[in-house]
PDB file of C-alpha atoms in Angstrom:
ATOM      1  CA  MET M   1      13.566 240.922  64.231  1.00  0.00           C
ATOM      2  CA  TYR M   2      10.499 242.644  62.817  1.00  0.00           C
ATOM      3  CA  LYS M   3       9.510 241.603  59.334  1.00  0.00           C
ATOM      4  CA  ILE M   4       6.615 241.684  56.925  1.00  0.00           C
ATOM      5  CA  ASN M   5       5.489 238.300  55.616  1.00  0.00           C
ATOM      6  CA  ILE M   6       5.090 237.824  51.866  1.00  0.00           C
ATOM      7  CA  GLN M   7       2.717 234.880  52.129  1.00  0.00           C
ATOM      8  CA  GLU M   8       0.185 235.312  54.877  1.00  0.00           C
ATOM      9  CA  GLU M   9       0.097 231.838  56.360  1.00  0.00           C
ATOM     10  CA  ASN M  10      -2.180 232.574  59.321  1.00  0.00           C
ATOM     11  CA  PRO M  11      -5.864 232.970  58.398  1.00  0.00           C
ATOM     12  CA  HIS M  12      -7.418 236.327  59.189  1.00  0.00           C
ATOM     13  CA  GLY M  13      -9.940 236.502  61.982  1.00  0.00           C
ATOM     14  CA  THR M  14     -10.604 233.442  64.133  1.00  0.00           C
ATOM     15  CA  PRO M  15     -11.867 229.914  63.364  1.00  0.00           C
ATOM     16  CA  TYR M  16     -15.168 230.935  64.965  1.00  0.00           C
ATOM     17  CA  PHE M  17     -15.386 234.158  62.937  1.00  0.00           C
ATOM     18  CA  PRO M  18     -12.967 234.036  59.965  1.00  0.00           C
ATOM     19  CA  PHE M  19     -13.249 237.677  59.003  1.00  0.00           C
ATOM     20  CA  GLN M  20     -11.004 240.693  59.507  1.00  0.00           C
ATOM     21  CA  ALA M  21     -11.400 244.360  58.645  1.00  0.00           C
ATOM     22  CA  LEU M  22      -8.521 246.828  58.481  1.00  0.00           C
ATOM     23  CA  SER M  23      -8.560 250.604  58.517  1.00  0.00           C
ATOM     24  CA  GLN M  24      -5.281 251.702  56.942  1.00  0.00           C
ATOM     25  CA  GLU M  25      -4.065 255.282  56.964  1.00  0.00           C
ATOM     26  CA  ASP M  26      -0.818 256.642  55.577  1.00  0.00           C
ATOM     27  CA  PHE M  27      -0.169 260.181  56.750  1.00  0.00           C
ATOM     28  CA  CYS M  28       3.311 260.705  55.316  1.00  0.00           C
ATOM     29  CA  GLY M  29       3.226 259.256  51.787  1.00  0.00           C
ATOM     30  CA  GLN M  30       5.165 256.107  52.721  1.00  0.00           C
ATOM     31  CA  TYR M  31       2.568 253.327  52.374  1.00  0.00           C
ATOM     32  CA  PHE M  32       4.188 250.056  51.353  1.00  0.00           C
ATOM     33  CA  ALA M  33       2.564 246.630  51.236  1.00  0.00           C
ATOM     34  CA  PRO M  34       5.113 244.369  49.494  1.00  0.00           C
ATOM     35  CA  TYR M  35       3.967 241.729  47.048  1.00  0.00           C
ATOM     36  CA  HIS M  36       2.126 239.027  48.966  1.00  0.00           C
ATOM     37  CA  TRP M  37      -0.812 236.653  48.670  1.00  0.00           C
ATOM     38  CA  HIS M  38      -3.371 234.909  50.858  1.00  0.00           C
ATOM     39  CA  GLU M  39      -6.134 232.368  50.420  1.00  0.00           C
ATOM     40  CA  GLU M  40      -8.859 234.770  51.515  1.00  0.00           C
ATOM     41  CA  THR M  41     -10.867 237.076  49.282  1.00  0.00           C
ATOM     42  CA  GLU M  42     -10.096 240.759  49.896  1.00  0.00           C
ATOM     43  CA  PHE M  43     -12.301 243.797  49.286  1.00  0.00           C
ATOM     44  CA  ILE M  44     -10.563 247.202  49.198  1.00  0.00           C
ATOM     45  CA  TYR M  45     -12.170 250.655  49.296  1.00  0.00           C
ATOM     46  CA  ILE M  46     -10.207 253.908  48.977  1.00  0.00           C
ATOM     47  CA  THR M  47     -11.712 256.716  51.052  1.00  0.00           C
ATOM     48  CA  LYS M  48      -8.910 259.285  50.769  1.00  0.00           C
ATOM     49  CA  GLY M  49      -5.973 259.956  48.457  1.00  0.00           C
ATOM     50  CA  SER M  50      -4.650 257.344  46.052  1.00  0.00           C
ATOM     51  CA  LEU M  51      -2.689 254.094  46.052  1.00  0.00           C
ATOM     52  CA  MET M  52      -0.992 252.080  43.331  1.00  0.00           C
ATOM     53  CA  LEU M  53      -2.066 248.445  43.269  1.00  0.00           C
ATOM     54  CA  ARG M  54       0.111 246.019  41.325  1.00  0.00           C
ATOM     55  CA  THR M  55      -0.540 242.381  40.507  1.00  0.00           C
ATOM     56  CA  GLU M  56       1.546 240.024  38.400  1.00  0.00           C
ATOM     57  CA  THR M  57      -0.438 241.022  35.322  1.00  0.00           C
ATOM     58  CA  ASN M  58      -1.216 244.724  35.640  1.00  0.00           C
ATOM     59  CA  SER M  59      -1.048 247.945  37.613  1.00  0.00           C
ATOM     60  CA  GLN M  60      -3.959 250.103  38.616  1.00  0.00           C
ATOM     61  CA  LEU M  61      -4.145 253.498  40.273  1.00  0.00           C
ATOM     62  CA  LEU M  62      -6.786 253.400  43.003  1.00  0.00           C
ATOM     63  CA  THR M  63      -8.244 256.803  43.770  1.00  0.00           C
ATOM     64  CA  GLU M  64     -10.842 258.041  46.229  1.00  0.00           C
ATOM     65  CA  GLY M  65     -14.117 256.202  45.681  1.00  0.00           C
ATOM     66  CA  ASN M  66     -12.500 253.183  43.976  1.00  0.00           C
ATOM     67  CA  VAL M  67     -13.107 249.609  45.076  1.00  0.00           C
ATOM     68  CA  TYR M  68     -10.932 246.640  44.166  1.00  0.00           C
ATOM     69  CA  PHE M  69     -11.309 242.894  44.650  1.00  0.00           C
ATOM     70  CA  ILE M  70      -8.429 240.510  45.313  1.00  0.00           C
ATOM     71  CA  ASN M  71      -9.175 236.912  44.353  1.00  0.00           C
ATOM     72  CA  PRO M  72      -7.719 234.134  46.558  1.00  0.00           C
ATOM     73  CA  GLY M  73      -4.078 233.377  45.781  1.00  0.00           C
ATOM     74  CA  MET M  74      -3.558 236.528  43.690  1.00  0.00           C
ATOM     75  CA  VAL M  75      -0.113 238.069  44.162  1.00  0.00           C
ATOM     76  CA  HIS M  76      -0.514 241.780  44.825  1.00  0.00           C
ATOM     77  CA  GLY M  77       1.286 244.752  46.307  1.00  0.00           C
ATOM     78  CA  ILE M  78      -0.049 248.160  47.344  1.00  0.00           C
ATOM     79  CA  PHE M  79       2.159 251.241  47.260  1.00  0.00           C
ATOM     80  CA  GLY M  80       1.692 254.843  48.327  1.00  0.00           C
ATOM     81  CA  HIS M  81       0.840 257.309  45.578  1.00  0.00           C
ATOM     82  CA  SER M  82      -0.340 260.403  47.443  1.00  0.00           C
ATOM     83  CA  GLU M  83       0.999 262.112  50.541  1.00  0.00           C
ATOM     84  CA  VAL M  84      -2.049 261.100  52.576  1.00  0.00           C
ATOM     85  CA  SER M  85      -4.325 258.122  51.963  1.00  0.00           C
ATOM     86  CA  HIS M  86      -6.832 255.937  53.746  1.00  0.00           C
ATOM     87  CA  HIS M  87      -8.530 252.714  52.767  1.00  0.00           C
ATOM     88  CA  TYR M  88     -10.567 249.904  54.257  1.00  0.00           C
ATOM     89  CA  ALA M  89      -9.814 246.239  53.589  1.00  0.00           C
ATOM     90  CA  LEU M  90     -12.069 243.255  54.318  1.00  0.00           C
ATOM     91  CA  LEU M  91     -10.544 239.749  54.316  1.00  0.00           C
ATOM     92  CA  PHE M  92     -12.439 236.468  54.579  1.00  0.00           C
ATOM     93  CA  PRO M  93     -12.591 232.995  52.979  1.00  0.00           C
ATOM     94  CA  MET M  94     -15.499 232.488  50.574  1.00  0.00           C
ATOM     95  CA  SER M  95     -16.533 229.491  52.655  1.00  0.00           C
ATOM     96  CA  PHE M  96     -17.492 232.026  55.343  1.00  0.00           C
ATOM     97  CA  LEU M  97     -20.581 232.859  53.269  1.00  0.00           C
ATOM     98  CA  SER M  98     -21.624 229.272  52.502  1.00  0.00           C
ATOM     99  CA  PHE M  99     -25.066 228.009  53.496  1.00  0.00           C
ATOM    100  CA  SER M 100     -25.475 224.748  55.405  1.00  0.00           C
ATOM    101  CA  GLN M 101     -28.671 224.138  53.404  1.00  0.00           C
ATOM    102  CA  TYR M 102     -27.727 223.308  49.829  1.00  0.00           C
ATOM    103  CA  ASP M 103     -30.158 225.472  47.865  1.00  0.00           C
ATOM    104  CA  ILE M 104     -30.269 227.406  44.604  1.00  0.00           C
ATOM    105  CA  CYS M 105     -28.163 230.233  46.055  1.00  0.00           C
ATOM    106  CA  GLN M 106     -25.442 227.837  47.147  1.00  0.00           C
ATOM    107  CA  ASN M 107     -25.503 225.821  43.935  1.00  0.00           C
ATOM    108  CA  GLU M 108     -25.730 228.565  41.309  1.00  0.00           C
ATOM    109  CA  LEU M 109     -24.037 231.521  43.011  1.00  0.00           C
ATOM    110  CA  LEU M 110     -21.696 230.596  45.860  1.00  0.00           C
ATOM    111  CA  THR M 111     -20.340 227.247  44.657  1.00  0.00           C
ATOM    112  CA  PRO M 112     -18.900 228.747  41.427  1.00  0.00           C
ATOM    113  CA  LEU M 113     -17.100 231.330  43.578  1.00  0.00           C
ATOM    114  CA  LEU M 114     -15.866 228.697  46.024  1.00  0.00           C
ATOM    115  CA  SER M 115     -14.553 226.517  43.189  1.00  0.00           C
ATOM    116  CA  LYS M 116     -12.990 229.579  41.487  1.00  0.00           C
ATOM    117  CA  LYS M 117     -15.036 229.042  38.332  1.00  0.00           C
ATOM    118  CA  LEU M 118     -16.163 232.638  38.815  1.00  0.00           C
ATOM    119  CA  LEU M 119     -13.698 235.418  39.671  1.00  0.00           C
ATOM    120  CA  PHE M 120     -14.266 238.792  41.253  1.00  0.00           C
ATOM    121  CA  PRO M 121     -13.906 241.702  38.819  1.00  0.00           C
ATOM    122  CA  GLU M 122     -11.272 244.383  38.796  1.00  0.00           C
ATOM    123  CA  GLY M 123     -12.665 247.551  40.291  1.00  0.00           C
ATOM    124  CA  SER M 124     -12.113 249.517  37.076  1.00  0.00           C
ATOM    125  CA  SER M 125     -14.880 247.532  35.366  1.00  0.00           C
ATOM    126  CA  LEU M 126     -17.506 249.026  37.696  1.00  0.00           C
ATOM    127  CA  SER M 127     -19.247 252.359  37.274  1.00  0.00           C
ATOM    128  CA  LEU M 128     -18.530 255.084  39.810  1.00  0.00           C
ATOM    129  CA  GLU M 129     -22.088 254.780  41.115  1.00  0.00           C
ATOM    130  CA  ILE M 130     -21.697 251.060  41.780  1.00  0.00           C
ATOM    131  CA  SER M 131     -18.213 251.557  43.244  1.00  0.00           C
ATOM    132  CA  LEU M 132     -19.531 254.105  45.723  1.00  0.00           C
ATOM    133  CA  GLN M 133     -22.469 251.861  46.587  1.00  0.00           C
ATOM    134  CA  ILE M 134     -20.166 248.928  47.315  1.00  0.00           C
ATOM    135  CA  GLY M 135     -17.647 251.200  49.018  1.00  0.00           C
ATOM    136  CA  SER M 136     -20.309 252.391  51.427  1.00  0.00           C
ATOM    137  CA  LEU M 137     -21.041 248.762  52.376  1.00  0.00           C
ATOM    138  CA  ILE M 138     -17.324 247.988  52.809  1.00  0.00           C
ATOM    139  CA  SER M 139     -16.971 251.016  55.102  1.00  0.00           C
ATOM    140  CA  LYS M 140     -20.008 249.942  57.104  1.00  0.00           C
ATOM    141  CA  ALA M 141     -18.678 246.397  57.574  1.00  0.00           C
ATOM    142  CA  ALA M 142     -15.240 247.687  58.595  1.00  0.00           C
ATOM    143  CA  ARG M 143     -16.655 250.119  61.138  1.00  0.00           C
ATOM    144  CA  LEU M 144     -18.881 247.411  62.616  1.00  0.00           C
ATOM    145  CA  TYR M 145     -15.889 245.104  63.006  1.00  0.00           C
ATOM    146  CA  LEU M 146     -13.624 247.776  64.476  1.00  0.00           C
ATOM    147  CA  GLU M 147     -16.063 249.656  66.672  1.00  0.00           C
ATOM    148  CA  ASP M 148     -19.173 247.576  67.456  1.00  0.00           C
ATOM    149  CA  THR M 149     -18.981 244.799  70.057  1.00  0.00           C
ATOM    150  CA  SER M 150     -22.677 243.944  70.178  1.00  0.00           C
ATOM    151  CA  ALA M 151     -23.797 240.336  69.806  1.00  0.00           C
ATOM    152  CA  ASN M 152     -25.347 240.781  66.365  1.00  0.00           C
ATOM    153  CA  THR M 153     -22.276 242.385  64.746  1.00  0.00           C
ATOM    154  CA  ALA M 154     -21.166 239.142  63.090  1.00  0.00           C
ATOM    155  CA  LEU M 155     -24.598 238.663  61.523  1.00  0.00           C
ATOM    156  CA  SER M 156     -24.668 242.262  60.293  1.00  0.00           C
ATOM    157  CA  ILE M 157     -21.241 241.869  58.659  1.00  0.00           C
ATOM    158  CA  LYS M 158     -22.249 238.648  56.948  1.00  0.00           C
ATOM    159  CA  ILE M 159     -25.392 240.280  55.577  1.00  0.00           C
ATOM    160  CA  ILE M 160     -23.335 243.190  54.210  1.00  0.00           C
ATOM    161  CA  LEU M 161     -20.942 240.821  52.404  1.00  0.00           C
ATOM    162  CA  LEU M 162     -23.905 239.035  50.826  1.00  0.00           C
ATOM    163  CA  GLN M 163     -25.329 242.405  49.775  1.00  0.00           C
ATOM    164  CA  ILE M 164     -22.049 243.158  47.980  1.00  0.00           C
ATOM    165  CA  LEU M 165     -22.271 239.809  46.172  1.00  0.00           C
ATOM    166  CA  GLU M 166     -25.869 240.605  45.249  1.00  0.00           C
ATOM    167  CA  ILE M 167     -24.826 243.894  43.637  1.00  0.00           C
ATOM    168  CA  LEU M 168     -22.008 242.227  41.701  1.00  0.00           C
ATOM    169  CA  PHE M 169     -24.321 239.489  40.412  1.00  0.00           C
ATOM    170  CA  GLN M 170     -26.934 242.088  39.422  1.00  0.00           C
ATOM    171  CA  GLU M 171     -24.248 243.948  37.489  1.00  0.00           C
ATOM    172  CA  HIS M 172     -23.015 240.701  35.866  1.00  0.00           C
ATOM    173  CA  ALA M 173     -19.599 241.739  37.116  1.00  0.00           C
ATOM    174  CA  PHE M 174     -18.073 238.333  37.780  1.00  0.00           C
ATOM    175  CA  SER M 175     -15.873 236.822  35.081  1.00  0.00           C
ATOM    176  CA  SER M 176     -15.497 233.206  34.100  1.00  0.00           C
ATOM    177  CA  ALA M 177     -12.193 231.571  34.981  1.00  0.00           C
ATOM    178  CA  GLN M 178     -12.159 230.144  31.441  1.00  0.00           C
ATOM    179  CA  LYS M 179     -11.598 233.656  30.114  1.00  0.00           C
ATOM    180  CA  HIS M 180      -8.280 233.661  31.940  1.00  0.00           C
ATOM    181  CA  GLU M 181      -6.936 230.540  30.222  1.00  0.00           C
ATOM    182  CA  ALA M 182      -4.761 232.762  28.051  1.00  0.00           C
ATOM    183  CA  GLU M 183      -2.817 233.657  31.165  1.00  0.00           C
ATOM    184  CA  LYS M 184      -1.795 230.038  31.845  1.00  0.00           C
ATOM    185  CA  ASP M 185       1.576 230.509  30.188  1.00  0.00           C
ATOM    186  CA  PHE M 186       2.172 233.459  32.469  1.00  0.00           C
ATOM    187  CA  GLU M 187       1.265 231.374  35.525  1.00  0.00           C
ATOM    188  CA  ASN M 188       4.051 228.980  34.585  1.00  0.00           C
ATOM    189  CA  HIS M 189       6.404 231.826  35.445  1.00  0.00           C
ATOM    190  CA  SER M 190       4.694 233.211  38.523  1.00  0.00           C
ATOM    191  CA  LEU M 191       6.900 235.447  40.640  1.00  0.00           C
ATOM    192  CA  LYS M 192       5.603 233.999  43.915  1.00  0.00           C
ATOM    193  CA  SER M 193       8.771 231.965  44.419  1.00  0.00           C
ATOM    194  CA  VAL M 194      10.916 235.059  43.781  1.00  0.00           C
ATOM    195  CA  PHE M 195       9.036 237.130  46.344  1.00  0.00           C
ATOM    196  CA  SER M 196       9.267 234.275  48.843  1.00  0.00           C
ATOM    197  CA  TYR M 197      13.027 234.023  48.266  1.00  0.00           C
ATOM    198  CA  ILE M 198      13.433 237.767  48.858  1.00  0.00           C
ATOM    199  CA  GLU M 199      11.436 237.500  52.084  1.00  0.00           C
ATOM    200  CA  LYS M 200      13.630 234.683  53.386  1.00  0.00           C
ATOM    201  CA  HIS M 201      17.012 236.021  52.248  1.00  0.00           C
ATOM    202  CA  TYR M 202      16.828 239.827  52.098  1.00  0.00           C
ATOM    203  CA  MET M 203      19.067 240.009  55.211  1.00  0.00           C
ATOM    204  CA  GLU M 204      21.821 238.222  53.239  1.00  0.00           C
ATOM    205  CA  PRO M 205      23.705 238.915  50.005  1.00  0.00           C
ATOM    206  CA  VAL M 206      21.302 238.179  47.116  1.00  0.00           C
ATOM    207  CA  THR M 207      22.508 237.418  43.586  1.00  0.00           C
ATOM    208  CA  LEU M 208      20.700 237.761  40.298  1.00  0.00           C
ATOM    209  CA  GLU M 209      21.462 234.108  39.588  1.00  0.00           C
ATOM    210  CA  ALA M 210      19.709 233.020  42.791  1.00  0.00           C
ATOM    211  CA  LEU M 211      16.601 235.050  41.939  1.00  0.00           C
ATOM    212  CA  ALA M 212      16.478 233.785  38.358  1.00  0.00           C
ATOM    213  CA  GLU M 213      16.756 230.179  39.519  1.00  0.00           C
ATOM    214  CA  CYS M 214      13.544 230.555  41.519  1.00  0.00           C
ATOM    215  CA  ILE M 215      11.429 230.382  38.355  1.00  0.00           C
ATOM    216  CA  PRO M 216      13.828 229.257  36.643  1.00  0.00           C
ATOM    217  CA  LEU M 217      14.792 231.546  33.786  1.00  0.00           C
ATOM    218  CA  ASN M 218      17.910 232.772  32.089  1.00  0.00           C
ATOM    219  CA  LYS M 219      19.125 235.703  34.220  1.00  0.00           C
ATOM    220  CA  ASN M 220      18.968 238.169  31.326  1.00  0.00           C
ATOM    221  CA  TYR M 221      15.415 237.199  30.405  1.00  0.00           C
ATOM    222  CA  PHE M 222      14.506 237.131  34.094  1.00  0.00           C
ATOM    223  CA  CYS M 223      15.465 240.811  34.497  1.00  0.00           C
ATOM    224  CA  LYS M 224      13.290 241.771  31.541  1.00  0.00           C
ATOM    225  CA  PHE M 225      10.422 239.578  32.751  1.00  0.00           C
ATOM    226  CA  PHE M 226      10.576 240.913  36.319  1.00  0.00           C
ATOM    227  CA  LYS M 227      10.665 244.551  35.228  1.00  0.00           C
ATOM    228  CA  GLU M 228       7.752 244.001  32.854  1.00  0.00           C
ATOM    229  CA  LYS M 229       5.609 242.531  35.637  1.00  0.00           C
ATOM    230  CA  VAL M 230       6.734 244.597  38.637  1.00  0.00           C
ATOM    231  CA  GLY M 231       7.655 247.882  36.991  1.00  0.00           C
ATOM    232  CA  LYS M 232      11.208 247.948  38.336  1.00  0.00           C
ATOM    233  CA  THR M 233      14.368 245.843  38.250  1.00  0.00           C
ATOM    234  CA  PRO M 234      14.832 242.942  40.703  1.00  0.00           C
ATOM    235  CA  PHE M 235      17.465 244.832  42.695  1.00  0.00           C
ATOM    236  CA  ALA M 236      15.417 248.045  42.753  1.00  0.00           C
ATOM    237  CA  TYR M 237      12.569 246.041  44.281  1.00  0.00           C
ATOM    238  CA  LEU M 238      14.962 244.271  46.686  1.00  0.00           C
ATOM    239  CA  ASN M 239      16.351 247.617  47.856  1.00  0.00           C
ATOM    240  CA  GLU M 240      12.857 249.018  48.326  1.00  0.00           C
ATOM    241  CA  TYR M 241      11.852 245.920  50.290  1.00  0.00           C
ATOM    242  CA  ARG M 242      14.948 246.125  52.504  1.00  0.00           C
ATOM    243  CA  ILE M 243      14.461 249.835  53.176  1.00  0.00           C
ATOM    244  CA  ASN M 244      10.846 249.323  54.189  1.00  0.00           C
ATOM    245  CA  GLN M 245      11.818 246.465  56.487  1.00  0.00           C
ATOM    246  CA  ALA M 246      14.436 248.795  57.975  1.00  0.00           C
ATOM    247  CA  ALA M 247      11.816 251.529  58.364  1.00  0.00           C
ATOM    248  CA  ALA M 248       9.604 249.113  60.289  1.00  0.00           C
ATOM    249  CA  GLN M 249      12.485 248.294  62.647  1.00  0.00           C
ATOM    250  CA  LEU M 250      13.299 251.967  63.158  1.00  0.00           C
ATOM    251  CA  LEU M 251       9.732 252.565  64.323  1.00  0.00           C
ATOM    252  CA  LYS M 252       9.217 249.353  66.280  1.00  0.00           C
ATOM    253  CA  THR M 253      12.592 249.033  68.026  1.00  0.00           C
ATOM    254  CA  THR M 254      15.291 251.169  69.616  1.00  0.00           C
ATOM    255  CA  ALA M 255      18.076 249.317  67.781  1.00  0.00           C
ATOM    256  CA  PRO M 256      21.005 251.508  66.632  1.00  0.00           C
ATOM    257  CA  ILE M 257      20.904 252.491  62.972  1.00  0.00           C
ATOM    258  CA  THR M 258      24.050 250.444  62.272  1.00  0.00           C
ATOM    259  CA  GLU M 259      22.329 247.340  63.634  1.00  0.00           C
ATOM    260  CA  VAL M 260      19.190 248.058  61.601  1.00  0.00           C
ATOM    261  CA  ALA M 261      21.289 248.336  58.445  1.00  0.00           C
ATOM    262  CA  LEU M 262      23.082 245.031  59.107  1.00  0.00           C
ATOM    263  CA  ASN M 263      19.773 243.308  59.921  1.00  0.00           C
ATOM    264  CA  ASN M 264      18.476 244.236  56.492  1.00  0.00           C
ATOM    265  CA  GLY M 265      21.358 243.205  54.262  1.00  0.00           C
ATOM    266  CA  TYR M 266      23.419 246.415  54.233  1.00  0.00           C
ATOM    267  CA  GLU M 267      27.015 245.932  55.309  1.00  0.00           C
ATOM    268  CA  ASN M 268      28.003 249.393  54.067  1.00  0.00           C
ATOM    269  CA  ILE M 269      26.317 251.935  56.357  1.00  0.00           C
ATOM    270  CA  SER M 270      26.918 254.871  54.012  1.00  0.00           C
ATOM    271  CA  TYR M 271      25.226 252.982  51.186  1.00  0.00           C
ATOM    272  CA  PHE M 272      22.313 252.141  53.503  1.00  0.00           C
ATOM    273  CA  VAL M 273      21.844 255.828  54.385  1.00  0.00           C
ATOM    274  CA  ARG M 274      21.962 256.803  50.686  1.00  0.00           C
ATOM    275  CA  GLN M 275      19.367 254.170  49.783  1.00  0.00           C
ATOM    276  CA  PHE M 276      17.184 255.167  52.715  1.00  0.00           C
ATOM    277  CA  LYS M 277      17.259 258.834  51.647  1.00  0.00           C
ATOM    278  CA  HIS M 278      16.425 257.764  48.071  1.00  0.00           C
ATOM    279  CA  TYR M 279      13.259 255.930  49.131  1.00  0.00           C
ATOM    280  CA  LYS M 280      12.190 257.885  52.215  1.00  0.00           C
ATOM    281  CA  HIS M 281      13.592 261.342  51.351  1.00  0.00           C
ATOM    282  CA  CYS M 282      15.241 261.686  54.748  1.00  0.00           C
ATOM    283  CA  THR M 283      17.935 260.027  56.842  1.00  0.00           C
ATOM    284  CA  PRO M 284      17.104 256.987  59.020  1.00  0.00           C
ATOM    285  CA  SER M 285      17.469 259.038  62.217  1.00  0.00           C
ATOM    286  CA  ASP M 286      15.226 261.823  60.903  1.00  0.00           C
ATOM    287  CA  PHE M 287      12.663 259.235  59.778  1.00  0.00           C
ATOM    288  CA  ARG M 288      12.591 257.592  63.205  1.00  0.00           C
ATOM    289  CA  THR M 289      12.105 260.943  64.937  1.00  0.00           C
ATOM    290  CA  SER M 290       9.607 262.567  62.569  1.00  0.00           C
ATOM    291  CA  VAL M 291       7.316 259.573  61.972  1.00  0.00           C
ATOM    292  CA  LYS M 292       7.163 258.703  65.659  1.00  0.00           C
ATOM    293  CA  PHE M 293       6.284 262.336  66.367  1.00  0.00           C
ATOM    294  CA  GLN M 294       3.509 262.324  63.775  1.00  0.00           C
ATOM    295  CA  SER M 295       2.161 258.995  65.034  1.00  0.00           C
ATOM    296  CA  ASN M 296       1.980 260.397  68.561  1.00  0.00           C
ATOM    297  CA  LEU M 297      -0.184 263.245  67.283  1.00  0.00           C
ATOM    298  CA  ILE M 298      -2.824 260.758  66.106  1.00  0.00           C
ATOM    299  CA  SER M 299      -2.316 258.059  68.717  1.00  0.00           C
ATOM    300  CA  ASN M 300      -5.921 258.431  69.849  1.00  0.00           C
ATOM    301  CA  SER M 301      -7.312 257.635  66.403  1.00  0.00           C
ATOM    302  CA  VAL M 302      -9.285 254.410  66.195  1.00  0.00           C
ATOM    303  CA  ASN M 303      -7.286 251.488  64.800  1.00  0.00           C
ATOM    304  CA  GLN M 304      -4.584 253.683  63.285  1.00  0.00           C
ATOM    305  CA  ARG M 305      -1.997 251.662  61.406  1.00  0.00           C
ATOM    306  CA  LEU M 306       1.381 253.032  60.370  1.00  0.00           C
ATOM    307  CA  LEU M 307       2.829 252.441  56.920  1.00  0.00           C
ATOM    308  CA  PHE M 308       2.322 248.735  56.516  1.00  0.00           C
ATOM    309  CA  HIS M 309      -0.454 246.544  55.161  1.00  0.00           C
ATOM    310  CA  VAL M 310       0.609 243.445  57.048  1.00  0.00           C
ATOM    311  CA  SER M 311       1.095 243.453  60.809  1.00  0.00           C
ATOM    312  CA  ALA M 312       4.743 243.341  61.778  1.00  0.00           C
ATOM    313  CA  GLN M 313       5.728 240.172  63.589  1.00  0.00           C
ATOM    314  CA  HIS M 314       8.481 239.895  66.201  1.00  0.00           C
ATOM    315  CA  LYS M 315      10.858 236.977  66.049  1.00  0.00           C
ATOM    316  CA  GLY M 316      12.697 236.469  69.307  1.00  0.00           C
TER     317      GLY M 316
END
């Protein structure tokens, strides 16, 4: 079965070069990266259209020219906001930029980032000029990774990442982790366990009681808490997650629509079709036909990715 992982357990890149760049294009307004987290830092740059980025503490509309930084372990989801969008994403552990020689740069700049005493800023705190400057570097690093196979590519990418850090330090953009102490009470009720439960059990009947016990909270307060943080009710999010998992299977497999529905927790096929039309604005069969047709039109594009932020994995 194809599925999208909530927690990305496998590091990006390779042990020898722990870096990965993604070029992500949504050409039909259906971009959906469900809430997830990873231990790498992530840089995002929007080059076309707009996306809605949600964390456990806020929501931010990312428009063309915006950059955004995801700190390690931060729960986040990215959702389509415009009919067409494109963005680059760079993922790497901060240790990737460490120096073997312990010098002033390592001690005063990199070590605070490695120890999470300093946090990357939200993109909205940067001026448009600085955002575009950093965005240009993100684009350059992504294109090098995706298109250049020369021997010095790794060095060039590492230099670019350090240039981005240089700009952020010059702008005094990093924030102290101590400033986030007020959010400790919130962390006691992180939704990570809820998202993990949905990932593991979305194919089965899911009850409100089971979701609330993940934190744990009273089920009535849990509904209010979840909606406040995610922007929708638990079951609205569960339905959206199931439909997007179903959409992935429709594109990646030839399984009958009835089987796809059952694989994603829908025993009532009519209800599945209604939910699918609600979220995708077409029937499952029309979606399978039209999106595959559109993807064939751009099949020669470099590193085109359909719909999803995380690579779909096949479980035999």
